[in-house]
Coordinates of C-alpha atoms and ligand atoms in Angstrom, one line a residue:
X8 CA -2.3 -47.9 5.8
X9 CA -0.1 -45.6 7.5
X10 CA -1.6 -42.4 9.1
X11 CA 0.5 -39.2 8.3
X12 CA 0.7 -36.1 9.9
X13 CA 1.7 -32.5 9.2
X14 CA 4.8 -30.9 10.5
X15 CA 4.0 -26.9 10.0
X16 CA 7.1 -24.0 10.5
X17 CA 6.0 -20.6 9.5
X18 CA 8.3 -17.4 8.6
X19 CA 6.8 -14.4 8.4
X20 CA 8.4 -11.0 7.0
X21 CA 6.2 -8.4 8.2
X22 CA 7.4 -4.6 6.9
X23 CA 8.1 -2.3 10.1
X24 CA 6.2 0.5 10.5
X25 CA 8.9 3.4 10.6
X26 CA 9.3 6.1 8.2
X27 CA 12.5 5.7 6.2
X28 CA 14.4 2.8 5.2
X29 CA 16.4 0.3 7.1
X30 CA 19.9 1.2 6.2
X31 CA 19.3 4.8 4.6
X32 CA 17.2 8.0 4.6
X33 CA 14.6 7.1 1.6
X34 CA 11.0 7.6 2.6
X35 CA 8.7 4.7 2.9
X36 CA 5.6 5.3 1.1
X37 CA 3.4 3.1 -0.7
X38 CA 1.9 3.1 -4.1
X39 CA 4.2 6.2 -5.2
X40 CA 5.5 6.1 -8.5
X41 CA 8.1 3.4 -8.8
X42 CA 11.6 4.4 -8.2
X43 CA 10.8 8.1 -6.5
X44 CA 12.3 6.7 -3.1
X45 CA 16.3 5.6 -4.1
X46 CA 19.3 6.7 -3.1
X47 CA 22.9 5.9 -3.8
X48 CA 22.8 3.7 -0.7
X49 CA 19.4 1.8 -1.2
X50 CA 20.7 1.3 -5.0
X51 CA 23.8 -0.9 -4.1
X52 CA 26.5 2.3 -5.6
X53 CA 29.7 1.3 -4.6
X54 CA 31.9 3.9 -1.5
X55 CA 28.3 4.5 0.2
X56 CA 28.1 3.1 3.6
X57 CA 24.6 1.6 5.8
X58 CA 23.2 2.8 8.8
X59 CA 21.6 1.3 10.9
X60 CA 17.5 2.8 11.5
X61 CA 17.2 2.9 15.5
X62 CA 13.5 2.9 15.3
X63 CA 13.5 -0.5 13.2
X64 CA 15.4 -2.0 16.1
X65 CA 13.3 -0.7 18.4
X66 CA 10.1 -2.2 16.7
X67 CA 12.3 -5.3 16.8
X68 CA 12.9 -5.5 20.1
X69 CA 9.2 -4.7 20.8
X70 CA 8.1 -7.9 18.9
X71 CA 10.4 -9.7 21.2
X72 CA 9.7 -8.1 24.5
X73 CA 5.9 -8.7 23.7
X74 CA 6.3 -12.5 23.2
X75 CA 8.7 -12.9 25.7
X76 CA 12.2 -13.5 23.9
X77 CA 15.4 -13.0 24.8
X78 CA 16.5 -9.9 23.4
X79 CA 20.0 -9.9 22.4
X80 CA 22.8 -7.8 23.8
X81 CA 24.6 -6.8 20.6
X82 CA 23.4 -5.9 17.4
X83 CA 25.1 -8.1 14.6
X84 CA 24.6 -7.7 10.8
X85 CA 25.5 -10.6 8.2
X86 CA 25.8 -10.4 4.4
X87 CA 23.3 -12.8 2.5
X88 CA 24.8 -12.9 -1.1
X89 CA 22.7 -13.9 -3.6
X90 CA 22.5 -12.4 -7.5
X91 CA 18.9 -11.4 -8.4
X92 CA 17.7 -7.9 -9.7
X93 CA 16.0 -7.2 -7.0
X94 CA 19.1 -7.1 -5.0
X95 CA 21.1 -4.0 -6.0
X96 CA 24.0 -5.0 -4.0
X97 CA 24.4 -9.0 -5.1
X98 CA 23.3 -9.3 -0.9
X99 CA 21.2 -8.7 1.4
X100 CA 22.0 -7.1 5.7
X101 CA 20.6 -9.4 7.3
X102 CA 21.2 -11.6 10.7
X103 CA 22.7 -15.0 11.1
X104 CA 23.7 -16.7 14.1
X105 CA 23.0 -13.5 16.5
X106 CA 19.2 -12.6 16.2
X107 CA 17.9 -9.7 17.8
X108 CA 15.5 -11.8 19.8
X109 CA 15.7 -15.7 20.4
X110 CA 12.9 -17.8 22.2
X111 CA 9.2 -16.8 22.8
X112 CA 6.3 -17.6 22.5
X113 CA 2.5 -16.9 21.3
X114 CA 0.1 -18.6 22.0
X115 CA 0.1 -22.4 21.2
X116 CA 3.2 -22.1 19.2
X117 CA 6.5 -21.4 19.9
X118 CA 9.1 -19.1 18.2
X119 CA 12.8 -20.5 17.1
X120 CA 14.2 -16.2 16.6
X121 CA 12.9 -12.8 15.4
X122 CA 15.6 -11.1 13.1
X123 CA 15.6 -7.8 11.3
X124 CA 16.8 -7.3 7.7
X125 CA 16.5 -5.2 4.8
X126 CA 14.1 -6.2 2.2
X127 CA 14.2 -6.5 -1.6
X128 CA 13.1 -4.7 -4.6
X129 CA 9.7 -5.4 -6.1
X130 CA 10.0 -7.5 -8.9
X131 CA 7.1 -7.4 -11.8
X132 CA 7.3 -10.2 -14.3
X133 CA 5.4 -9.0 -17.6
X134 CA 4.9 -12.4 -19.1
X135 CA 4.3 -13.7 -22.4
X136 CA 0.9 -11.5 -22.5
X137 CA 2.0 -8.7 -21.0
X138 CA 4.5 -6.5 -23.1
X139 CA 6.7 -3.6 -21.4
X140 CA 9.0 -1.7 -24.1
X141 CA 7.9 -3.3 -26.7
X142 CA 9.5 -6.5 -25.3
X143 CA 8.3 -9.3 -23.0
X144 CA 10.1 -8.2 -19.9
X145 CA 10.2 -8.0 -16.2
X146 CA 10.8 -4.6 -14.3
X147 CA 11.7 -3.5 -10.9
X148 CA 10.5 -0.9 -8.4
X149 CA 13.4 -0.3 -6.1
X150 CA 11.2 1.7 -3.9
X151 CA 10.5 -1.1 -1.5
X152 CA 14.0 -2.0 -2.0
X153 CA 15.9 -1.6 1.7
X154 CA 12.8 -1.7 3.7
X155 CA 13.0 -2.9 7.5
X156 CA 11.7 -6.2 8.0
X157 CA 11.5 -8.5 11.4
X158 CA 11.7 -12.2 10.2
X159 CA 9.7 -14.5 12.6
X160 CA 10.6 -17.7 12.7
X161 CA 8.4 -20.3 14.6
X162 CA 9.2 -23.7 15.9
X163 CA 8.0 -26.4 13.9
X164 CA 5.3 -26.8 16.5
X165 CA 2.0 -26.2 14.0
X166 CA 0.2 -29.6 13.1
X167 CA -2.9 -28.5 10.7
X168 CA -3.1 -25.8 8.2
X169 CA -6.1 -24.5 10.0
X170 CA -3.9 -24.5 13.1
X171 CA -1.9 -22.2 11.1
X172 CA -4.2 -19.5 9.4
X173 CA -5.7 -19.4 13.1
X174 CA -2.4 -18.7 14.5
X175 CA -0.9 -16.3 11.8
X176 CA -4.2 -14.3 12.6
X177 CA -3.6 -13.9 16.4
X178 CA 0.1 -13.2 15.3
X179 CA -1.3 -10.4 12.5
X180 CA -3.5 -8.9 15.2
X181 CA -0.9 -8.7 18.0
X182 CA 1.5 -7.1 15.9
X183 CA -1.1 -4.7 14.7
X184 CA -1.7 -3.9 18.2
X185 CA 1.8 -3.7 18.6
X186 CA 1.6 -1.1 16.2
X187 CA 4.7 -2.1 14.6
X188 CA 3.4 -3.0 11.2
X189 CA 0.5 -1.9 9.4
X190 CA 0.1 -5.8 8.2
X191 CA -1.5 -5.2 5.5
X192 CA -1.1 -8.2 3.2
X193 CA -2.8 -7.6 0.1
X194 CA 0.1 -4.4 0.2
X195 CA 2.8 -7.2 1.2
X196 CA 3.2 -5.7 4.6
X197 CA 3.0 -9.6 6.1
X198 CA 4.1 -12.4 4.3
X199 CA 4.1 -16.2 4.9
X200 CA 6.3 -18.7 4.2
X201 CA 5.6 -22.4 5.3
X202 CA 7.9 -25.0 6.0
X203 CA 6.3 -28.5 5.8
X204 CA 6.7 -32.0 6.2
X205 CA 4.9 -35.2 7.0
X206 CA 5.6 -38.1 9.6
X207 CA 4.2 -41.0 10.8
X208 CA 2.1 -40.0 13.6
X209 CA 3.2 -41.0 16.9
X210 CA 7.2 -40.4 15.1
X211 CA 8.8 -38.0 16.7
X212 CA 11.4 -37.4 14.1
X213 CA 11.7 -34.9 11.6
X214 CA 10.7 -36.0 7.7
X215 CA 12.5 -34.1 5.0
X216 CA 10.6 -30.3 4.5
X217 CA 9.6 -28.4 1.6
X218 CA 9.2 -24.5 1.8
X219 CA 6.0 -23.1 0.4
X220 CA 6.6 -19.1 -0.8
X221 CA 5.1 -16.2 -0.3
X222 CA 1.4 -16.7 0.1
X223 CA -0.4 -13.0 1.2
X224 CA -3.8 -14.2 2.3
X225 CA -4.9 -16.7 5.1
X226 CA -7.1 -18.2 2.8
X227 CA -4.4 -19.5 0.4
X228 CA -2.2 -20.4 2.8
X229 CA -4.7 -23.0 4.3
X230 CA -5.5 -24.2 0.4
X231 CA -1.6 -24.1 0.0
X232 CA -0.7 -26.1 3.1
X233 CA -3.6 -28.6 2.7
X234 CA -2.3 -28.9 -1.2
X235 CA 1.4 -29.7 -0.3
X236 CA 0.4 -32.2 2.5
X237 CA -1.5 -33.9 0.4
X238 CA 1.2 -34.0 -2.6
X239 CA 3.7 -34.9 0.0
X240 CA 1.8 -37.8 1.4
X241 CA 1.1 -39.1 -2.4
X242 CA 4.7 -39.0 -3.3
X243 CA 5.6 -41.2 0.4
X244 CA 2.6 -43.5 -0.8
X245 CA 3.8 -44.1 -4.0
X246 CA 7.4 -45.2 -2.6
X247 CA 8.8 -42.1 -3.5
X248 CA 10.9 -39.6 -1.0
X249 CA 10.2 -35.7 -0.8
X250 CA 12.6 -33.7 -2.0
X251 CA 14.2 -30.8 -0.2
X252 CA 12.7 -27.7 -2.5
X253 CA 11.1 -24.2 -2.4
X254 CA 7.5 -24.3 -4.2
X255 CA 4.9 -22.4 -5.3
X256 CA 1.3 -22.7 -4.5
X257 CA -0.7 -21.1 -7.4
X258 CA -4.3 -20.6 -5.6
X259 CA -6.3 -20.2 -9.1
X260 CA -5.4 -23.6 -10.1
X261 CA -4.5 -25.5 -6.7
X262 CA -1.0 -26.5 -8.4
X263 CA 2.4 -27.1 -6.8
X264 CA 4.6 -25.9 -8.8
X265 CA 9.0 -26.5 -7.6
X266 CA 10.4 -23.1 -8.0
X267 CA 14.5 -24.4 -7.0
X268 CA 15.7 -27.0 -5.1
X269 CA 16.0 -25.6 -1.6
X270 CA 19.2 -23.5 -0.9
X271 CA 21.0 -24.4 2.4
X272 CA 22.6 -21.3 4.2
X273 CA 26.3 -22.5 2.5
X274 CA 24.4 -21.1 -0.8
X275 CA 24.3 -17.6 0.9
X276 CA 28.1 -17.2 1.8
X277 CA 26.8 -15.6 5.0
X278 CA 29.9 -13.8 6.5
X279 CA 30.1 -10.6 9.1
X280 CA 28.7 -7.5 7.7
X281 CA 31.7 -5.1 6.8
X282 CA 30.4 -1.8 7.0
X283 CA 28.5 -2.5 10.2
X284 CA 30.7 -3.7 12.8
X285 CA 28.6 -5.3 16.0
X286 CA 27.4 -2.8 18.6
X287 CA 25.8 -3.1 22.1
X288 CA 22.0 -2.4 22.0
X289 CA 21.5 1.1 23.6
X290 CA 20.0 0.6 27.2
X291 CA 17.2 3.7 26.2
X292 CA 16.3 2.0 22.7
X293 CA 15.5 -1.4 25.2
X294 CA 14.0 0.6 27.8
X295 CA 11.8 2.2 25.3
X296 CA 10.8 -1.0 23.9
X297 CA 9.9 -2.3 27.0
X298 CA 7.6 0.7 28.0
X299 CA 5.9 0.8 24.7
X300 CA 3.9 -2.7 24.6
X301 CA 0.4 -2.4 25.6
X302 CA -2.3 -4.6 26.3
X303 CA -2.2 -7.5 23.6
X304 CA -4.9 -9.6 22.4
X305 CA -4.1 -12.8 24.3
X306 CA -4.0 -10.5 27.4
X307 CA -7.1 -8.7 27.0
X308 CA -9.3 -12.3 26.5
X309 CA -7.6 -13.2 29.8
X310 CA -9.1 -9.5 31.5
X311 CA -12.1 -10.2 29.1
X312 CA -12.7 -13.6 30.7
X313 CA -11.3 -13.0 34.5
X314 CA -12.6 -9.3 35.2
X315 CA -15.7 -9.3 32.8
X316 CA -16.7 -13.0 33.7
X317 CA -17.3 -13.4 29.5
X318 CA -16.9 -16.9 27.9
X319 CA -13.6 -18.3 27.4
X320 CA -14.6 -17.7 23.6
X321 CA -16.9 -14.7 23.1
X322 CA -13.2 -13.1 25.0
X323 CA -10.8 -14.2 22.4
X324 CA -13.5 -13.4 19.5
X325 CA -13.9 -9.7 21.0
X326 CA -10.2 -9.3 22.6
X327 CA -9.0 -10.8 19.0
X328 CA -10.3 -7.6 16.8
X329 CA -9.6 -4.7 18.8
X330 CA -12.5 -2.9 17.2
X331 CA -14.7 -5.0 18.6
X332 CA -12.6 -4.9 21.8
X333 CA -12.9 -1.3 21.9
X334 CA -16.6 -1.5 20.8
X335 CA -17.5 -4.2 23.9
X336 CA -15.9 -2.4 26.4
X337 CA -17.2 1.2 25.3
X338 CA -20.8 -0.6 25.9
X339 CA -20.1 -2.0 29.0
X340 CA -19.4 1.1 30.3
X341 CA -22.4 2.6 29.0
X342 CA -24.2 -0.2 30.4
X343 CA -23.4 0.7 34.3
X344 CA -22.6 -2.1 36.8
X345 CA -26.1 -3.8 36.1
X346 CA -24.9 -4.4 32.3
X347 CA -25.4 -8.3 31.3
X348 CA -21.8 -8.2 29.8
X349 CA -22.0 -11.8 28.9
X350 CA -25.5 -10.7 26.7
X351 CA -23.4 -7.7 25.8
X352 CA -20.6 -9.8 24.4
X353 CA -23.6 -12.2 22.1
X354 CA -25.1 -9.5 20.9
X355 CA -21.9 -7.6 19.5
X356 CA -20.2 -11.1 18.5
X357 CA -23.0 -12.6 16.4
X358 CA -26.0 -10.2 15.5
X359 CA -24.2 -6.8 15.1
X360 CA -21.2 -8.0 13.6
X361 CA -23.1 -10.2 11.1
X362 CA -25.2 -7.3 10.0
X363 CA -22.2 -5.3 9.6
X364 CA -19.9 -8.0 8.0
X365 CA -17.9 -6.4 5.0
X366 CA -16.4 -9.4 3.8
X367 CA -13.0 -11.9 4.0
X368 CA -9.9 -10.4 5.4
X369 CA -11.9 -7.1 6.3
X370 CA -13.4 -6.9 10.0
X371 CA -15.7 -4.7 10.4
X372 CA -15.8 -2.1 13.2
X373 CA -18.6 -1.2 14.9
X374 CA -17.7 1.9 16.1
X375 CA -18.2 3.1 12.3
X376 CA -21.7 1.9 12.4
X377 CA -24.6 4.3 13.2
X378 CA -24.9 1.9 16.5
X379 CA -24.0 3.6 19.4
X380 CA -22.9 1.9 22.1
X381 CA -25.2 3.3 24.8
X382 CA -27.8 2.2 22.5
X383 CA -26.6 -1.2 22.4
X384 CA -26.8 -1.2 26.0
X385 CA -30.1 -0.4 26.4
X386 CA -31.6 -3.2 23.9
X387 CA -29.8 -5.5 25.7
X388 CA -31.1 -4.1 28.8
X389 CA -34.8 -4.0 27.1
X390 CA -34.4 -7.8 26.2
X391 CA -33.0 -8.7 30.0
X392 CA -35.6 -6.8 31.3
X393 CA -38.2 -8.7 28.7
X394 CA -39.6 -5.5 28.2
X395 CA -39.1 -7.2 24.6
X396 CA -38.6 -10.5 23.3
X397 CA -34.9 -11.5 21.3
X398 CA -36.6 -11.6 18.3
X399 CA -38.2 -7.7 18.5
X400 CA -34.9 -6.9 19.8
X401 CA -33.0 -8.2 16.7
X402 CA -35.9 -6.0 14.6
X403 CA -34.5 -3.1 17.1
X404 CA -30.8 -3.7 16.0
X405 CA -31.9 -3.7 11.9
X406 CA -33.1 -0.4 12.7
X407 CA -30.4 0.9 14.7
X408 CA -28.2 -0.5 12.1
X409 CA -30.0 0.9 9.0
X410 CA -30.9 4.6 10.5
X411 CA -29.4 5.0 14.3
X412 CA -31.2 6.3 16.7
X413 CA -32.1 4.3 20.5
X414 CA -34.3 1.7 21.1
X415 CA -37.0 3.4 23.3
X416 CA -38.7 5.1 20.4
X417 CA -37.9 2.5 17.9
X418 CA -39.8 -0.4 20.2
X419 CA -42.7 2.3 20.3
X420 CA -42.9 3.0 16.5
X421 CA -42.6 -0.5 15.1
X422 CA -45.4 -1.7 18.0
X423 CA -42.4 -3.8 19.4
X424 CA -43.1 -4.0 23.3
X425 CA -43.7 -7.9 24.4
X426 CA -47.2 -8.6 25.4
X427 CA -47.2 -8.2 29.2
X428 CA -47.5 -10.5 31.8
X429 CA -50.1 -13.6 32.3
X430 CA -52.6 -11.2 32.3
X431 CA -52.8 -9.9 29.0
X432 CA -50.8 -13.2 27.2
X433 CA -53.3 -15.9 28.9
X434 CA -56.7 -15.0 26.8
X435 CA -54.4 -15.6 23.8
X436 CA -53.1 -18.8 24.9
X437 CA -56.4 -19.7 25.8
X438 CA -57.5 -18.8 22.4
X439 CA -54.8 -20.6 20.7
X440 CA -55.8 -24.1 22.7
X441 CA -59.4 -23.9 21.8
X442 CA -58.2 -23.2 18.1
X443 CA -55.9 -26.4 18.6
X444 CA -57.9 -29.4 20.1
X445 CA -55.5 -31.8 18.2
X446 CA -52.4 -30.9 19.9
X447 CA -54.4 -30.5 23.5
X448 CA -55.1 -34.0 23.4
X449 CA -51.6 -34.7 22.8
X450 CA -50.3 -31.9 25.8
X451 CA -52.3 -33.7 27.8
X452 CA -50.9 -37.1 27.4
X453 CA -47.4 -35.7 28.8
X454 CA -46.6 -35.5 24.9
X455 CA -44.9 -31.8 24.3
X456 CA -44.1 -31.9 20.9
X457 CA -47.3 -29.9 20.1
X458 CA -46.1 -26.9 21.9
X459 CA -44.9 -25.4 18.8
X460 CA -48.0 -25.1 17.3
X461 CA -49.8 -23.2 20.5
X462 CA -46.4 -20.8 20.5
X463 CA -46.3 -20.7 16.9
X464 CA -50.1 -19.3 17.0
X465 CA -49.6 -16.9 19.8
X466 CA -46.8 -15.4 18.1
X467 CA -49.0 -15.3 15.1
X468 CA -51.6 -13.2 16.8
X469 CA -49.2 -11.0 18.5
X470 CA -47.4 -10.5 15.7
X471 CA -44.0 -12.0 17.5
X472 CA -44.6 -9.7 20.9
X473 CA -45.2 -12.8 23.2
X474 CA -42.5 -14.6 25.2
X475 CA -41.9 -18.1 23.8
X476 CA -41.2 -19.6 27.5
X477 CA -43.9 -18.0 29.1
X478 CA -46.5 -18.9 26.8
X479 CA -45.5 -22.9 27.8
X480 CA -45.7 -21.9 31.3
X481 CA -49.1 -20.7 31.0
X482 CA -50.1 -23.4 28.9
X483 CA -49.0 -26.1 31.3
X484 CA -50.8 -23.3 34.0
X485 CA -53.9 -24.0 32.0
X486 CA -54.3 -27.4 31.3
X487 CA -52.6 -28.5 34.6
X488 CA -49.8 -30.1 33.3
Ligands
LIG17 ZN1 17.8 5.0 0.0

């Protein structure tokens, strides 16, 4: 049987972070009442004129700058006409075949064009169930109608749909960096489309795509993508061809549903927008662009992994959330030069942020926690020093965690401070060999399995306080192994 794979495209509309509209002076604001933010211009009235918000082309051109596009000269509008209520107009400003930014890259994918647009009303279909007027009805919130969006278009260069969610959360997180979107997208801030299709592997050419709409969370969009791979290599199986067509994923049931037979850009009469005839791209709006990216998360795991000597992954897993970014390095510095960043990095990464998790989609920052970094420091500093054993130090962190406060006196309290050296920990291991004569016989024959039960008893007796590794060393000490 033939092996397929997956040929993945993503377009994302993310919203741009400025504080009026992209072609008039409405306010953005979320969740307001619908329709407080119109104007004659953002409602379509005929003899108003657009223009153009310099700070949305700004954000644009810091999207490209930051993943290295080519930023274009000139700025060029296009009319995409299409009839639909939540286009005021019958079209849309958009671009066409002069983006703002071509080429780029982030990470492991490439990018085919960032373009800036206006967005579209907010659509609310009642359905059958739900009655509006009195009638079953849709309505509209032109609010969001006329927002600035950047499309980003990425090269078909994504082969899994867990390849995708991965990348569309570095792409999320850099943008948030960016500080050009608040990306929220459970507020529709970032968006996803997907363009699929399957080949042959080892083909290089092209198989015949279908666009998946509008998925808001990363979770659906790697059931979605999964979904429509799987329906696409059913329908080849069966004989069949894919058809060229914009779906719907619906994530309660898993169905596919066609929503129109893909529109080609003929459909959209794209022609030269009017009322907005091409200008040069101010030099100061570029050169502010330019001088406004900071460090990005791709950037930071490379000084995370290349200054800080972390892990190539404990980097991109701290550099990736900036809290935890922020959090690591505030730690380090409280740590001094002798700080164990790598140990550090573990104990931020795994056991604070599990004991802080607050669930899908929302990262949690540490900084919010009653954990202060220079306390942080210091447990990891007790635990290199093995002043106390990983285990008591993880009891140290529940504490700091539940009720603040620094290690020293918490150690104290709970009666957390490892056994000392040989001296105090070799009557016990002695005592826990004479309790054991079974699995002495079997040390003795070279076999070490038993060495769980002699560790397992000294930790009984000191109540978890003794170091697992030195209690073999003093076992093999005593029975001259
Ligand atoms: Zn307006």
């Amino acid at each position: 049987m033939t092996a397929f794979e997956p040929v993945i495209g993503l377009e994302i509309h993310v919203q741009l972070a400025t504080r009026t509209k992209m072609f008039c002076g409405c306010e953005l604001v979320f969740g307001d009442p619908p329709n407080t933010h119109t104007c004659p211009v953002c409602l379509g009235m005929p003899g108003t004129l657009p223009v153009v918000n310099a700070e949305a082309i700004r954000l644009g051109l810091m999207i490209g700058e930051a993943f290295g596009g080519e930023l274009a000269e000139r700025l060029v509008f296009h009319r995409k006409s299409y009839f639909y209520p939540d286009l005021p107009k019958g079209y849309q400003i958009s671009q066409f075949d002069e983006p703002l930014v071509s080429g780029g890259r982030l990470g492991d994918v490439g990018l085919e064009r960032v373009h800036v647009e206006e967005d579209a009303a907010k659509l609310t279909h009642a359905g059958a169930s739900g009655r509006i007027g009195g009638s079953t009805s849709s309505v509209v919130d032109y609010n969001r109608g006329g927002t600035p969006l950047a499309e980003i278009v990425t090269l078909p260069e994504i082969r899994s749909a867990e390849q995708a969610s991965s990348w569309l959360r570095l792409l999320r997180e850099t943008l948030r960096q960016l500080g050009v979107s608040d990306v929220n997208m459970e507020e529709g801030s970032l968006r996803c489309d997907a363009n699929i299709s399957i080949r042959p592997v080892g083909d290089t050419t092209l198989g015949t795509k279908t666009e998946l709409k509008n998925m808001n969370s990363f979770r659906f969009i790697e059931q979605g993508i999964n979904a429509e791979v799987a329906r696409q290599i059913r329908v080849v199986e069966s004989g069949e061809r894919v058809q060229q067509e914009t779906l719907h994923f619906d994530p309660r049931t898993g169905s596919i549903t066609s929503l129109r037979s893909k529109e080609g850009s003929h459909d959209y009469r794209y022609f030269p927008e009017p009322d907005l005839p091409p200008v040069q791209v101010p030099a100061e709006l570029l050169e502010s662009a330019r001088a406004s990216i900071p460090e990005l998360p791709l950037q930071r795991a490379e000084r995370f992994r290349t200054e800080l000597g972390l892990h190539e992954e404990s980097a991109r897993l701290l550099a990736f959330r900036r809290a935890l970014g922020d959090y690591f390095e505030a730690t380090v510095a409280a740590g001094g030069p002798e700080a164990d960043r790598q140990q550090i990095a573990n104990w931020i990464g795994n056991d604070l942020v599990r004991r802080l998790d607050a669930g899908e989609d929302t990262d949690p920052d540490p900084a919010e926690s009653k954990v202060e970094p220079a306390s942080l420091a210091e447990l990891v500093a007790l635990v290199g020093a093995k002043t106390i054993n990983r285990k008591a130090g993880e009891k140290v962190l529940d504490v700091l965690v539940a009720e603040g406060g620094t290690p020293g006196p918490i150690v104290e309290r709970e009666g957390l401070a490892a056994i000392g050296g040989g001296d105090e920990l070799r009557p016990v291991v002695q005592a826990a060999l004479d309790a054991n004569p079974d699995a002495v016989e079997k040390l003795k024959t070279g076999n070490m399995k038993p060495i769980g039960a002699i560790v397992g008893h000294v930790m009984r007796e000191t109540k978890g306080r003794a170091d697992g590794g030195e209690v073999t060393r003093l076992t093999r000490e005593i029975l001259g192994l």
